[in-house]
Amino acid sequence: ATPVTTIVYHNKLQKELIKKANNKQDYNAIADEIFRLKEQKEKAAVDSHSREESMKRIKELQDFIGQQATEVTDFDEELVRRLIEKVTVFTDHFTVEFKSGVSVDITE
């Protein structure tokens, strides 16, 4: 469900809850649904923020790479620090995790 659809549905449920409460009807199911929708809305907001942050990091990395010389012939510490989050070494391979979230496994 889209955030707008969820909000409209949430508002409808709140009105129904008030109506049932005024009529002294059991409204636990509606209250539970409203709570579930609030949690869903909060999760969507967090996911959206996370996605925006990832896109921002990728854009920054693209801009940085675009400013670099086409051919890298020497070790460039600034380039490494801007691009690589961490390197994990295993007995048979190592994994390079980029700040964009992409991971690459490298074997001999």
PDB file of N, CA and C in Angstrom:
ATOM      1  N   ALA A   1       0.844  -1.188   0.000  1.00  0.00           N
ATOM      2  CA  ALA A   1       0.000   0.000   0.000  1.00  0.00           C
ATOM      3  C   ALA A   1       0.879   1.238   0.000  1.00  0.00           C
ATOM      4  N   THR A   2       0.452   2.241  -0.722  1.00  0.00           N
ATOM      5  CA  THR A   2       1.197   3.496  -0.752  1.00  0.00           C
ATOM      6  C   THR A   2       0.941   4.261   0.530  1.00  0.00           C
ATOM      7  N   PRO A   3       1.858   5.162   0.889  1.00  0.00           N
ATOM      8  CA  PRO A   3       1.656   5.943   2.114  1.00  0.00           C
ATOM      9  C   PRO A   3       0.333   6.709   2.109  1.00  0.00           C
ATOM     10  N   VAL A   4      -0.078   7.251   0.954  1.00  0.00           N
ATOM     11  CA  VAL A   4      -1.329   8.008   0.886  1.00  0.00           C
ATOM     12  C   VAL A   4      -2.514   7.089   1.139  1.00  0.00           C
ATOM     13  N   THR A   5      -2.506   5.903   0.505  1.00  0.00           N
ATOM     14  CA  THR A   5      -3.577   4.930   0.711  1.00  0.00           C
ATOM     15  C   THR A   5      -3.640   4.510   2.165  1.00  0.00           C
ATOM     16  N   THR A   6      -2.484   4.288   2.767  1.00  0.00           N
ATOM     17  CA  THR A   6      -2.425   3.889   4.171  1.00  0.00           C
ATOM     18  C   THR A   6      -3.000   4.976   5.065  1.00  0.00           C
ATOM     19  N   ILE A   7      -2.675   6.224   4.787  1.00  0.00           N
ATOM     20  CA  ILE A   7      -3.177   7.335   5.607  1.00  0.00           C
ATOM     21  C   ILE A   7      -4.697   7.444   5.484  1.00  0.00           C
ATOM     22  N   VAL A   8      -5.215   7.346   4.262  1.00  0.00           N
ATOM     23  CA  VAL A   8      -6.666   7.421   4.051  1.00  0.00           C
ATOM     24  C   VAL A   8      -7.357   6.287   4.792  1.00  0.00           C
ATOM     25  N   TYR A   9      -6.811   5.072   4.657  1.00  0.00           N
ATOM     26  CA  TYR A   9      -7.378   3.910   5.335  1.00  0.00           C
ATOM     27  C   TYR A   9      -7.297   4.090   6.846  1.00  0.00           C
ATOM     28  N   HIS A  10      -6.166   4.604   7.313  1.00  0.00           N
ATOM     29  CA  HIS A  10      -5.952   4.841   8.743  1.00  0.00           C
ATOM     30  C   HIS A  10      -6.987   5.831   9.272  1.00  0.00           C
ATOM     31  N   ASN A  11      -7.224   6.924   8.556  1.00  0.00           N
ATOM     32  CA  ASN A  11      -8.213   7.925   8.972  1.00  0.00           C
ATOM     33  C   ASN A  11      -9.617   7.333   9.005  1.00  0.00           C
ATOM     34  N   LYS A  12      -9.937   6.510   8.017  1.00  0.00           N
ATOM     35  CA  LYS A  12     -11.241   5.851   7.971  1.00  0.00           C
ATOM     36  C   LYS A  12     -11.417   4.945   9.189  1.00  0.00           C
ATOM     37  N   LEU A  13     -10.367   4.202   9.524  1.00  0.00           N
ATOM     38  CA  LEU A  13     -10.435   3.309  10.683  1.00  0.00           C
ATOM     39  C   LEU A  13     -10.590   4.093  11.978  1.00  0.00           C
ATOM     40  N   GLN A  14      -9.907   5.234  12.077  1.00  0.00           N
ATOM     41  CA  GLN A  14     -10.041   6.042  13.290  1.00  0.00           C
ATOM     42  C   GLN A  14     -11.480   6.526  13.467  1.00  0.00           C
ATOM     43  N   LYS A  15     -12.101   6.963  12.374  1.00  0.00           N
ATOM     44  CA  LYS A  15     -13.493   7.411  12.451  1.00  0.00           C
ATOM     45  C   LYS A  15     -14.412   6.259  12.853  1.00  0.00           C
ATOM     46  N   GLU A  16     -14.158   5.087  12.282  1.00  0.00           N
ATOM     47  CA  GLU A  16     -14.964   3.912  12.618  1.00  0.00           C
ATOM     48  C   GLU A  16     -14.771   3.525  14.082  1.00  0.00           C
ATOM     49  N   LEU A  17     -13.541   3.644  14.568  1.00  0.00           N
ATOM     50  CA  LEU A  17     -13.243   3.329  15.966  1.00  0.00           C
ATOM     51  C   LEU A  17     -14.010   4.263  16.900  1.00  0.00           C
ATOM     52  N   ILE A  18     -14.012   5.545  16.585  1.00  0.00           N
ATOM     53  CA  ILE A  18     -14.737   6.521  17.417  1.00  0.00           C
ATOM     54  C   ILE A  18     -16.234   6.211  17.410  1.00  0.00           C
ATOM     55  N   LYS A  19     -16.766   5.881  16.238  1.00  0.00           N
ATOM     56  CA  LYS A  19     -18.189   5.550  16.116  1.00  0.00           C
ATOM     57  C   LYS A  19     -18.535   4.334  16.972  1.00  0.00           C
ATOM     58  N   LYS A  20     -17.708   3.291  16.878  1.00  0.00           N
ATOM     59  CA  LYS A  20     -17.973   2.076  17.652  1.00  0.00           C
ATOM     60  C   LYS A  20     -17.807   2.328  19.146  1.00  0.00           C
ATOM     61  N   ALA A  21     -16.822   3.149  19.506  1.00  0.00           N
ATOM     62  CA  ALA A  21     -16.620   3.461  20.921  1.00  0.00           C
ATOM     63  C   ALA A  21     -17.826   4.220  21.461  1.00  0.00           C
ATOM     64  N   ASN A  22     -18.346   5.136  20.668  1.00  0.00           N
ATOM     65  CA  ASN A  22     -19.529   5.890  21.079  1.00  0.00           C
ATOM     66  C   ASN A  22     -20.744   4.982  21.217  1.00  0.00           C
ATOM     67  N   ASN A  23     -20.794   3.947  20.409  1.00  0.00           N
ATOM     68  CA  ASN A  23     -21.899   2.988  20.473  1.00  0.00           C
ATOM     69  C   ASN A  23     -21.606   1.859  21.457  1.00  0.00           C
ATOM     70  N   LYS A  24     -20.487   1.960  22.159  1.00  0.00           N
ATOM     71  CA  LYS A  24     -20.034   0.974  23.138  1.00  0.00           C
ATOM     72  C   LYS A  24     -19.876  -0.425  22.522  1.00  0.00           C
ATOM     73  N   GLN A  25     -19.459  -0.459  21.270  1.00  0.00           N
ATOM     74  CA  GLN A  25     -19.218  -1.735  20.605  1.00  0.00           C
ATOM     75  C   GLN A  25     -17.757  -2.122  20.792  1.00  0.00           C
ATOM     76  N   ASP A  26     -17.483  -3.403  20.607  1.00  0.00           N
ATOM     77  CA  ASP A  26     -16.106  -3.890  20.723  1.00  0.00           C
ATOM     78  C   ASP A  26     -15.284  -3.328  19.564  1.00  0.00           C
ATOM     79  N   TYR A  27     -14.238  -2.613  19.888  1.00  0.00           N
ATOM     80  CA  TYR A  27     -13.427  -1.992  18.835  1.00  0.00           C
ATOM     81  C   TYR A  27     -11.962  -2.402  18.915  1.00  0.00           C
ATOM     82  N   ASN A  28     -11.646  -3.492  19.601  1.00  0.00           N
ATOM     83  CA  ASN A  28     -10.254  -3.943  19.715  1.00  0.00           C
ATOM     84  C   ASN A  28      -9.629  -4.256  18.360  1.00  0.00           C
ATOM     85  N   ALA A  29     -10.388  -4.897  17.479  1.00  0.00           N
ATOM     86  CA  ALA A  29      -9.833  -5.257  16.169  1.00  0.00           C
ATOM     87  C   ALA A  29      -9.453  -4.008  15.383  1.00  0.00           C
ATOM     88  N   ILE A  30     -10.288  -2.990  15.444  1.00  0.00           N
ATOM     89  CA  ILE A  30      -9.988  -1.751  14.724  1.00  0.00           C
ATOM     90  C   ILE A  30      -8.794  -1.043  15.361  1.00  0.00           C
ATOM     91  N   ALA A  31      -8.742  -1.030  16.682  1.00  0.00           N
ATOM     92  CA  ALA A  31      -7.606  -0.406  17.372  1.00  0.00           C
ATOM     93  C   ALA A  31      -6.307  -1.115  17.004  1.00  0.00           C
ATOM     94  N   ASP A  32      -6.346  -2.454  16.941  1.00  0.00           N
ATOM     95  CA  ASP A  32      -5.158  -3.223  16.548  1.00  0.00           C
ATOM     96  C   ASP A  32      -4.736  -2.884  15.121  1.00  0.00           C
ATOM     97  N   GLU A  33      -5.708  -2.737  14.231  1.00  0.00           N
ATOM     98  CA  GLU A  33      -5.401  -2.411  12.837  1.00  0.00           C
ATOM     99  C   GLU A  33      -4.790  -1.014  12.732  1.00  0.00           C
ATOM    100  N   ILE A  34      -5.304  -0.063  13.496  1.00  0.00           N
ATOM    101  CA  ILE A  34      -4.736   1.289  13.504  1.00  0.00           C
ATOM    102  C   ILE A  34      -3.294   1.248  13.992  1.00  0.00           C
ATOM    103  N   PHE A  35      -3.035   0.487  15.044  1.00  0.00           N
ATOM    104  CA  PHE A  35      -1.680   0.363  15.569  1.00  0.00           C
ATOM    105  C   PHE A  35      -0.752  -0.258  14.525  1.00  0.00           C
ATOM    106  N   ARG A  36      -1.244  -1.303  13.841  1.00  0.00           N
ATOM    107  CA  ARG A  36      -0.442  -1.968  12.809  1.00  0.00           C
ATOM    108  C   ARG A  36      -0.119  -0.987  11.679  1.00  0.00           C
ATOM    109  N   LEU A  37      -1.095  -0.188  11.284  1.00  0.00           N
ATOM    110  CA  LEU A  37      -0.873   0.784  10.215  1.00  0.00           C
ATOM    111  C   LEU A  37       0.111   1.874  10.624  1.00  0.00           C
ATOM    112  N   LYS A  38       0.056   2.297  11.881  1.00  0.00           N
ATOM    113  CA  LYS A  38       1.024   3.290  12.370  1.00  0.00           C
ATOM    114  C   LYS A  38       2.438   2.732  12.286  1.00  0.00           C
ATOM    115  N   GLU A  39       2.591   1.467  12.697  1.00  0.00           N
ATOM    116  CA  GLU A  39       3.916   0.834  12.616  1.00  0.00           C
ATOM    117  C   GLU A  39       4.378   0.739  11.172  1.00  0.00           C
ATOM    118  N   GLN A  40       3.463   0.377  10.274  1.00  0.00           N
ATOM    119  CA  GLN A  40       3.794   0.265   8.855  1.00  0.00           C
ATOM    120  C   GLN A  40       4.221   1.625   8.292  1.00  0.00           C
ATOM    121  N   LYS A  41       3.528   2.676   8.696  1.00  0.00           N
ATOM    122  CA  LYS A  41       3.858   4.030   8.241  1.00  0.00           C
ATOM    123  C   LYS A  41       5.245   4.444   8.732  1.00  0.00           C
ATOM    124  N   GLU A  42       5.550   4.156  10.007  1.00  0.00           N
ATOM    125  CA  GLU A  42       6.862   4.487  10.560  1.00  0.00           C
ATOM    126  C   GLU A  42       7.964   3.725   9.842  1.00  0.00           C
ATOM    127  N   LYS A  43       7.727   2.442   9.552  1.00  0.00           N
ATOM    128  CA  LYS A  43       8.724   1.633   8.848  1.00  0.00           C
ATOM    129  C   LYS A  43       8.955   2.188   7.441  1.00  0.00           C
ATOM    130  N   ALA A  44       7.889   2.593   6.768  1.00  0.00           N
ATOM    131  CA  ALA A  44       8.018   3.161   5.425  1.00  0.00           C
ATOM    132  C   ALA A  44       8.845   4.443   5.453  1.00  0.00           C
ATOM    133  N   ALA A  45       8.655   5.252   6.482  1.00  0.00           N
ATOM    134  CA  ALA A  45       9.425   6.494   6.608  1.00  0.00           C
ATOM    135  C   ALA A  45      10.905   6.191   6.816  1.00  0.00           C
ATOM    136  N   VAL A  46      11.206   5.198   7.653  1.00  0.00           N
ATOM    137  CA  VAL A  46      12.599   4.808   7.901  1.00  0.00           C
ATOM    138  C   VAL A  46      13.218   4.250   6.626  1.00  0.00           C
ATOM    139  N   ASP A  47      12.479   3.383   5.914  1.00  0.00           N
ATOM    140  CA  ASP A  47      12.983   2.809   4.667  1.00  0.00           C
ATOM    141  C   ASP A  47      13.264   3.901   3.638  1.00  0.00           C
ATOM    142  N   SER A  48      12.379   4.875   3.559  1.00  0.00           N
ATOM    143  CA  SER A  48      12.543   5.975   2.613  1.00  0.00           C
ATOM    144  C   SER A  48      13.796   6.784   2.940  1.00  0.00           C
ATOM    145  N   HIS A  49      14.003   7.068   4.215  1.00  0.00           N
ATOM    146  CA  HIS A  49      15.187   7.824   4.640  1.00  0.00           C
ATOM    147  C   HIS A  49      16.458   7.040   4.321  1.00  0.00           C
ATOM    148  N   SER A  50      16.441   5.748   4.601  1.00  0.00           N
ATOM    149  CA  SER A  50      17.603   4.899   4.328  1.00  0.00           C
ATOM    150  C   SER A  50      17.916   4.889   2.834  1.00  0.00           C
ATOM    151  N   ARG A  51      16.878   4.783   2.015  1.00  0.00           N
ATOM    152  CA  ARG A  51      17.062   4.778   0.564  1.00  0.00           C
ATOM    153  C   ARG A  51      17.638   6.120   0.100  1.00  0.00           C
ATOM    154  N   GLU A  52      17.141   7.222   0.659  1.00  0.00           N
ATOM    155  CA  GLU A  52      17.653   8.551   0.303  1.00  0.00           C
ATOM    156  C   GLU A  52      19.122   8.693   0.686  1.00  0.00           C
ATOM    157  N   GLU A  53      19.502   8.187   1.855  1.00  0.00           N
ATOM    158  CA  GLU A  53      20.899   8.250   2.292  1.00  0.00           C
ATOM    159  C   GLU A  53      21.791   7.430   1.365  1.00  0.00           C
ATOM    160  N   SER A  54      21.331   6.251   0.960  1.00  0.00           N
ATOM    161  CA  SER A  54      22.106   5.418   0.035  1.00  0.00           C
ATOM    162  C   SER A  54      22.295   6.131  -1.296  1.00  0.00           C
ATOM    163  N   MET A  55      21.240   6.741  -1.808  1.00  0.00           N
ATOM    164  CA  MET A  55      21.338   7.466  -3.073  1.00  0.00           C
ATOM    165  C   MET A  55      22.299   8.645  -2.947  1.00  0.00           C
ATOM    166  N   LYS A  56      22.279   9.317  -1.807  1.00  0.00           N
ATOM    167  CA  LYS A  56      23.186  10.439  -1.575  1.00  0.00           C
ATOM    168  C   LYS A  56      24.641   9.959  -1.586  1.00  0.00           C
ATOM    169  N   ARG A  57      24.925   8.831  -0.904  1.00  0.00           N
ATOM    170  CA  ARG A  57      26.293   8.287  -0.882  1.00  0.00           C
ATOM    171  C   ARG A  57      26.742   7.892  -2.282  1.00  0.00           C
ATOM    172  N   ILE A  58      25.859   7.258  -3.032  1.00  0.00           N
ATOM    173  CA  ILE A  58      26.210   6.847  -4.390  1.00  0.00           C
ATOM    174  C   ILE A  58      26.510   8.073  -5.249  1.00  0.00           C
ATOM    175  N   LYS A  59      25.695   9.119  -5.135  1.00  0.00           N
ATOM    176  CA  LYS A  59      25.919  10.354  -5.902  1.00  0.00           C
ATOM    177  C   LYS A  59      27.257  10.989  -5.540  1.00  0.00           C
ATOM    178  N   GLU A  60      27.572  11.032  -4.235  1.00  0.00           N
ATOM    179  CA  GLU A  60      28.853  11.590  -3.800  1.00  0.00           C
ATOM    180  C   GLU A  60      30.016  10.791  -4.376  1.00  0.00           C
ATOM    181  N   LEU A  61      29.893   9.461  -4.366  1.00  0.00           N
ATOM    182  CA  LEU A  61      30.953   8.616  -4.918  1.00  0.00           C
ATOM    183  C   LEU A  61      31.076   8.816  -6.424  1.00  0.00           C
ATOM    184  N   GLN A  62      29.951   8.923  -7.121  1.00  0.00           N
ATOM    185  CA  GLN A  62      30.001   9.164  -8.565  1.00  0.00           C
ATOM    186  C   GLN A  62      30.687  10.493  -8.874  1.00  0.00           C
ATOM    187  N   ASP A  63      30.353  11.522  -8.123  1.00  0.00           N
ATOM    188  CA  ASP A  63      30.986  12.829  -8.325  1.00  0.00           C
ATOM    189  C   ASP A  63      32.486  12.748  -8.080  1.00  0.00           C
ATOM    190  N   PHE A  64      32.875  12.067  -7.006  1.00  0.00           N
ATOM    191  CA  PHE A  64      34.287  11.936  -6.670  1.00  0.00           C
ATOM    192  C   PHE A  64      35.035  11.172  -7.757  1.00  0.00           C
ATOM    193  N   ILE A  65      34.450  10.061  -8.208  1.00  0.00           N
ATOM    194  CA  ILE A  65      35.095   9.258  -9.253  1.00  0.00           C
ATOM    195  C   ILE A  65      35.209  10.072 -10.540  1.00  0.00           C
ATOM    196  N   GLY A  66      34.185  10.851 -10.847  1.00  0.00           N
ATOM    197  CA  GLY A  66      34.208  11.678 -12.052  1.00  0.00           C
ATOM    198  C   GLY A  66      35.311  12.718 -12.040  1.00  0.00           C
ATOM    199  N   GLN A  67      35.757  13.118 -10.857  1.00  0.00           N
ATOM    200  CA  GLN A  67      36.811  14.124 -10.734  1.00  0.00           C
ATOM    201  C   GLN A  67      38.214  13.512 -10.791  1.00  0.00           C
ATOM    202  N   GLN A  68      38.309  12.189 -10.756  1.00  0.00           N
ATOM    203  CA  GLN A  68      39.609  11.526 -10.729  1.00  0.00           C
ATOM    204  C   GLN A  68      40.187  11.387 -12.135  1.00  0.00           C
ATOM    205  N   ALA A  69      41.506  11.275 -12.167  1.00  0.00           N
ATOM    206  CA  ALA A  69      42.187  11.011 -13.431  1.00  0.00           C
ATOM    207  C   ALA A  69      41.684   9.668 -13.963  1.00  0.00           C
ATOM    208  N   THR A  70      41.649   9.536 -15.276  1.00  0.00           N
ATOM    209  CA  THR A  70      41.100   8.331 -15.885  1.00  0.00           C
ATOM    210  C   THR A  70      41.889   7.090 -15.516  1.00  0.00           C
ATOM    211  N   GLU A  71      43.179   7.203 -15.445  1.00  0.00           N
ATOM    212  CA  GLU A  71      44.022   6.044 -15.172  1.00  0.00           C
ATOM    213  C   GLU A  71      44.692   6.203 -13.810  1.00  0.00           C
ATOM    214  N   VAL A  72      44.483   5.217 -12.949  1.00  0.00           N
ATOM    215  CA  VAL A  72      45.126   5.226 -11.638  1.00  0.00           C
ATOM    216  C   VAL A  72      46.366   4.351 -11.742  1.00  0.00           C
ATOM    217  N   THR A  73      47.535   4.964 -11.541  1.00  0.00           N
ATOM    218  CA  THR A  73      48.785   4.214 -11.658  1.00  0.00           C
ATOM    219  C   THR A  73      49.470   4.023 -10.317  1.00  0.00           C
ATOM    220  N   ASP A  74      49.106   4.831  -9.329  1.00  0.00           N
ATOM    221  CA  ASP A  74      49.705   4.732  -8.004  1.00  0.00           C
ATOM    222  C   ASP A  74      48.602   4.589  -6.965  1.00  0.00           C
ATOM    223  N   PHE A  75      48.992   4.086  -5.800  1.00  0.00           N
ATOM    224  CA  PHE A  75      48.042   3.972  -4.694  1.00  0.00           C
ATOM    225  C   PHE A  75      47.548   5.366  -4.333  1.00  0.00           C
ATOM    226  N   ASP A  76      46.247   5.501  -4.199  1.00  0.00           N
ATOM    227  CA  ASP A  76      45.640   6.788  -3.858  1.00  0.00           C
ATOM    228  C   ASP A  76      44.827   6.601  -2.580  1.00  0.00           C
ATOM    229  N   GLU A  77      45.411   7.009  -1.456  1.00  0.00           N
ATOM    230  CA  GLU A  77      44.768   6.794  -0.161  1.00  0.00           C
ATOM    231  C   GLU A  77      43.418   7.496  -0.078  1.00  0.00           C
ATOM    232  N   GLU A  78      43.320   8.701  -0.608  1.00  0.00           N
ATOM    233  CA  GLU A  78      42.041   9.420  -0.561  1.00  0.00           C
ATOM    234  C   GLU A  78      40.964   8.658  -1.331  1.00  0.00           C
ATOM    235  N   LEU A  79      41.338   8.126  -2.486  1.00  0.00           N
ATOM    236  CA  LEU A  79      40.399   7.349  -3.288  1.00  0.00           C
ATOM    237  C   LEU A  79      39.924   6.115  -2.523  1.00  0.00           C
ATOM    238  N   VAL A  80      40.849   5.418  -1.890  1.00  0.00           N
ATOM    239  CA  VAL A  80      40.505   4.224  -1.109  1.00  0.00           C
ATOM    240  C   VAL A  80      39.574   4.588   0.039  1.00  0.00           C
ATOM    241  N   ARG A  81      39.900   5.626   0.761  1.00  0.00           N
ATOM    242  CA  ARG A  81      39.071   6.030   1.913  1.00  0.00           C
ATOM    243  C   ARG A  81      37.676   6.499   1.493  1.00  0.00           C
ATOM    244  N   ARG A  82      37.570   7.091   0.319  1.00  0.00           N
ATOM    245  CA  ARG A  82      36.256   7.564  -0.151  1.00  0.00           C
ATOM    246  C   ARG A  82      35.398   6.431  -0.694  1.00  0.00           C
ATOM    247  N   LEU A  83      36.020   5.399  -1.253  1.00  0.00           N
ATOM    248  CA  LEU A  83      35.266   4.341  -1.922  1.00  0.00           C
ATOM    249  C   LEU A  83      35.019   3.103  -1.074  1.00  0.00           C
ATOM    250  N   ILE A  84      35.984   2.736  -0.234  1.00  0.00           N
ATOM    251  CA  ILE A  84      35.925   1.435   0.439  1.00  0.00           C
ATOM    252  C   ILE A  84      35.545   1.587   1.903  1.00  0.00           C
ATOM    253  N   GLU A  85      34.530   0.827   2.296  1.00  0.00           N
ATOM    254  CA  GLU A  85      34.093   0.796   3.692  1.00  0.00           C
ATOM    255  C   GLU A  85      35.005  -0.124   4.495  1.00  0.00           C
ATOM    256  N   LYS A  86      35.211  -1.360   3.974  1.00  0.00           N
ATOM    257  CA  LYS A  86      36.094  -2.295   4.668  1.00  0.00           C
ATOM    258  C   LYS A  86      36.498  -3.422   3.737  1.00  0.00           C
ATOM    259  N   VAL A  87      37.577  -4.090   4.112  1.00  0.00           N
ATOM    260  CA  VAL A  87      38.065  -5.267   3.407  1.00  0.00           C
ATOM    261  C   VAL A  87      38.150  -6.382   4.435  1.00  0.00           C
ATOM    262  N   THR A  88      37.525  -7.523   4.122  1.00  0.00           N
ATOM    263  CA  THR A  88      37.557  -8.673   5.021  1.00  0.00           C
ATOM    264  C   THR A  88      38.376  -9.765   4.352  1.00  0.00           C
ATOM    265  N   VAL A  89      39.404 -10.245   5.052  1.00  0.00           N
ATOM    266  CA  VAL A  89      40.301 -11.251   4.492  1.00  0.00           C
ATOM    267  C   VAL A  89      39.935 -12.621   5.054  1.00  0.00           C
ATOM    268  N   PHE A  90      39.737 -13.586   4.157  1.00  0.00           N
ATOM    269  CA  PHE A  90      39.470 -14.974   4.508  1.00  0.00           C
ATOM    270  C   PHE A  90      40.654 -15.812   4.045  1.00  0.00           C
ATOM    271  N   THR A  91      40.670 -17.084   4.380  1.00  0.00           N
ATOM    272  CA  THR A  91      41.807 -17.927   3.992  1.00  0.00           C
ATOM    273  C   THR A  91      41.881 -18.142   2.485  1.00  0.00           C
ATOM    274  N   ASP A  92      40.745 -18.183   1.801  1.00  0.00           N
ATOM    275  CA  ASP A  92      40.757 -18.474   0.367  1.00  0.00           C
ATOM    276  C   ASP A  92      40.328 -17.297  -0.521  1.00  0.00           C
ATOM    277  N   HIS A  93      39.907 -16.195   0.073  1.00  0.00           N
ATOM    278  CA  HIS A  93      39.509 -15.022  -0.710  1.00  0.00           C
ATOM    279  C   HIS A  93      39.395 -13.813   0.215  1.00  0.00           C
ATOM    280  N   PHE A  94      39.115 -12.666  -0.362  1.00  0.00           N
ATOM    281  CA  PHE A  94      38.798 -11.506   0.470  1.00  0.00           C
ATOM    282  C   PHE A  94      37.613 -10.766  -0.138  1.00  0.00           C
ATOM    283  N   THR A  95      36.928 -10.020   0.704  1.00  0.00           N
ATOM    284  CA  THR A  95      35.728  -9.296   0.290  1.00  0.00           C
ATOM    285  C   THR A  95      35.961  -7.803   0.482  1.00  0.00           C
ATOM    286  N   VAL A  96      35.694  -7.051  -0.570  1.00  0.00           N
ATOM    287  CA  VAL A  96      35.789  -5.598  -0.513  1.00  0.00           C
ATOM    288  C   VAL A  96      34.363  -5.069  -0.446  1.00  0.00           C
ATOM    289  N   GLU A  97      34.072  -4.320   0.627  1.00  0.00           N
ATOM    290  CA  GLU A  97      32.747  -3.711   0.768  1.00  0.00           C
ATOM    291  C   GLU A  97      32.886  -2.213   0.520  1.00  0.00           C
ATOM    292  N   PHE A  98      32.209  -1.746  -0.517  1.00  0.00           N
ATOM    293  CA  PHE A  98      32.260  -0.337  -0.872  1.00  0.00           C
ATOM    294  C   PHE A  98      31.259   0.453  -0.039  1.00  0.00           C
ATOM    295  N   LYS A  99      31.481   1.742   0.082  1.00  0.00           N
ATOM    296  CA  LYS A  99      30.586   2.588   0.871  1.00  0.00           C
ATOM    297  C   LYS A  99      29.193   2.668   0.266  1.00  0.00           C
ATOM    298  N   SER A 100      29.064   2.330  -0.989  1.00  0.00           N
ATOM    299  CA  SER A 100      27.750   2.322  -1.635  1.00  0.00           C
ATOM    300  C   SER A 100      26.914   1.132  -1.188  1.00  0.00           C
ATOM    301  N   GLY A 101      27.556   0.165  -0.495  1.00  0.00           N
ATOM    302  CA  GLY A 101      26.847  -1.029  -0.052  1.00  0.00           C
ATOM    303  C   GLY A 101      27.141  -2.242  -0.914  1.00  0.00           C
ATOM    304  N   VAL A 102      27.803  -2.047  -2.044  1.00  0.00           N
ATOM    305  CA  VAL A 102      28.144  -3.154  -2.932  1.00  0.00           C
ATOM    306  C   VAL A 102      29.341  -3.902  -2.363  1.00  0.00           C
ATOM    307  N   SER A 103      29.286  -5.245  -2.410  1.00  0.00           N
ATOM    308  CA  SER A 103      30.402  -6.079  -1.957  1.00  0.00           C
ATOM    309  C   SER A 103      30.916  -6.899  -3.128  1.00  0.00           C
ATOM    310  N   VAL A 104      32.235  -7.069  -3.183  1.00  0.00           N
ATOM    311  CA  VAL A 104      32.859  -7.857  -4.239  1.00  0.00           C
ATOM    312  C   VAL A 104      33.782  -8.871  -3.588  1.00  0.00           C
ATOM    313  N   ASP A 105      33.595 -10.159  -3.936  1.00  0.00           N
ATOM    314  CA  ASP A 105      34.490 -11.214  -3.461  1.00  0.00           C
ATOM    315  C   ASP A 105      35.600 -11.390  -4.484  1.00  0.00           C
ATOM    316  N   ILE A 106      36.844 -11.437  -3.995  1.00  0.00           N
ATOM    317  CA  ILE A 106      37.996 -11.586  -4.876  1.00  0.00           C
ATOM    318  C   ILE A 106      38.756 -12.830  -4.457  1.00  0.00           C
ATOM    319  N   THR A 107      38.945 -13.732  -5.426  1.00  0.00           N
ATOM    320  CA  THR A 107      39.710 -14.955  -5.178  1.00  0.00           C
ATOM    321  C   THR A 107      41.015 -14.863  -5.950  1.00  0.00           C
ATOM    322  N   GLU A 108      41.923 -15.757  -5.624  1.00  0.00           N
ATOM    323  CA  GLU A 108      43.240 -15.727  -6.286  1.00  0.00           C
ATOM    324  C   GLU A 108      43.155 -16.026  -7.748  1.00  0.00           C
TER     325      GLU A 108
END
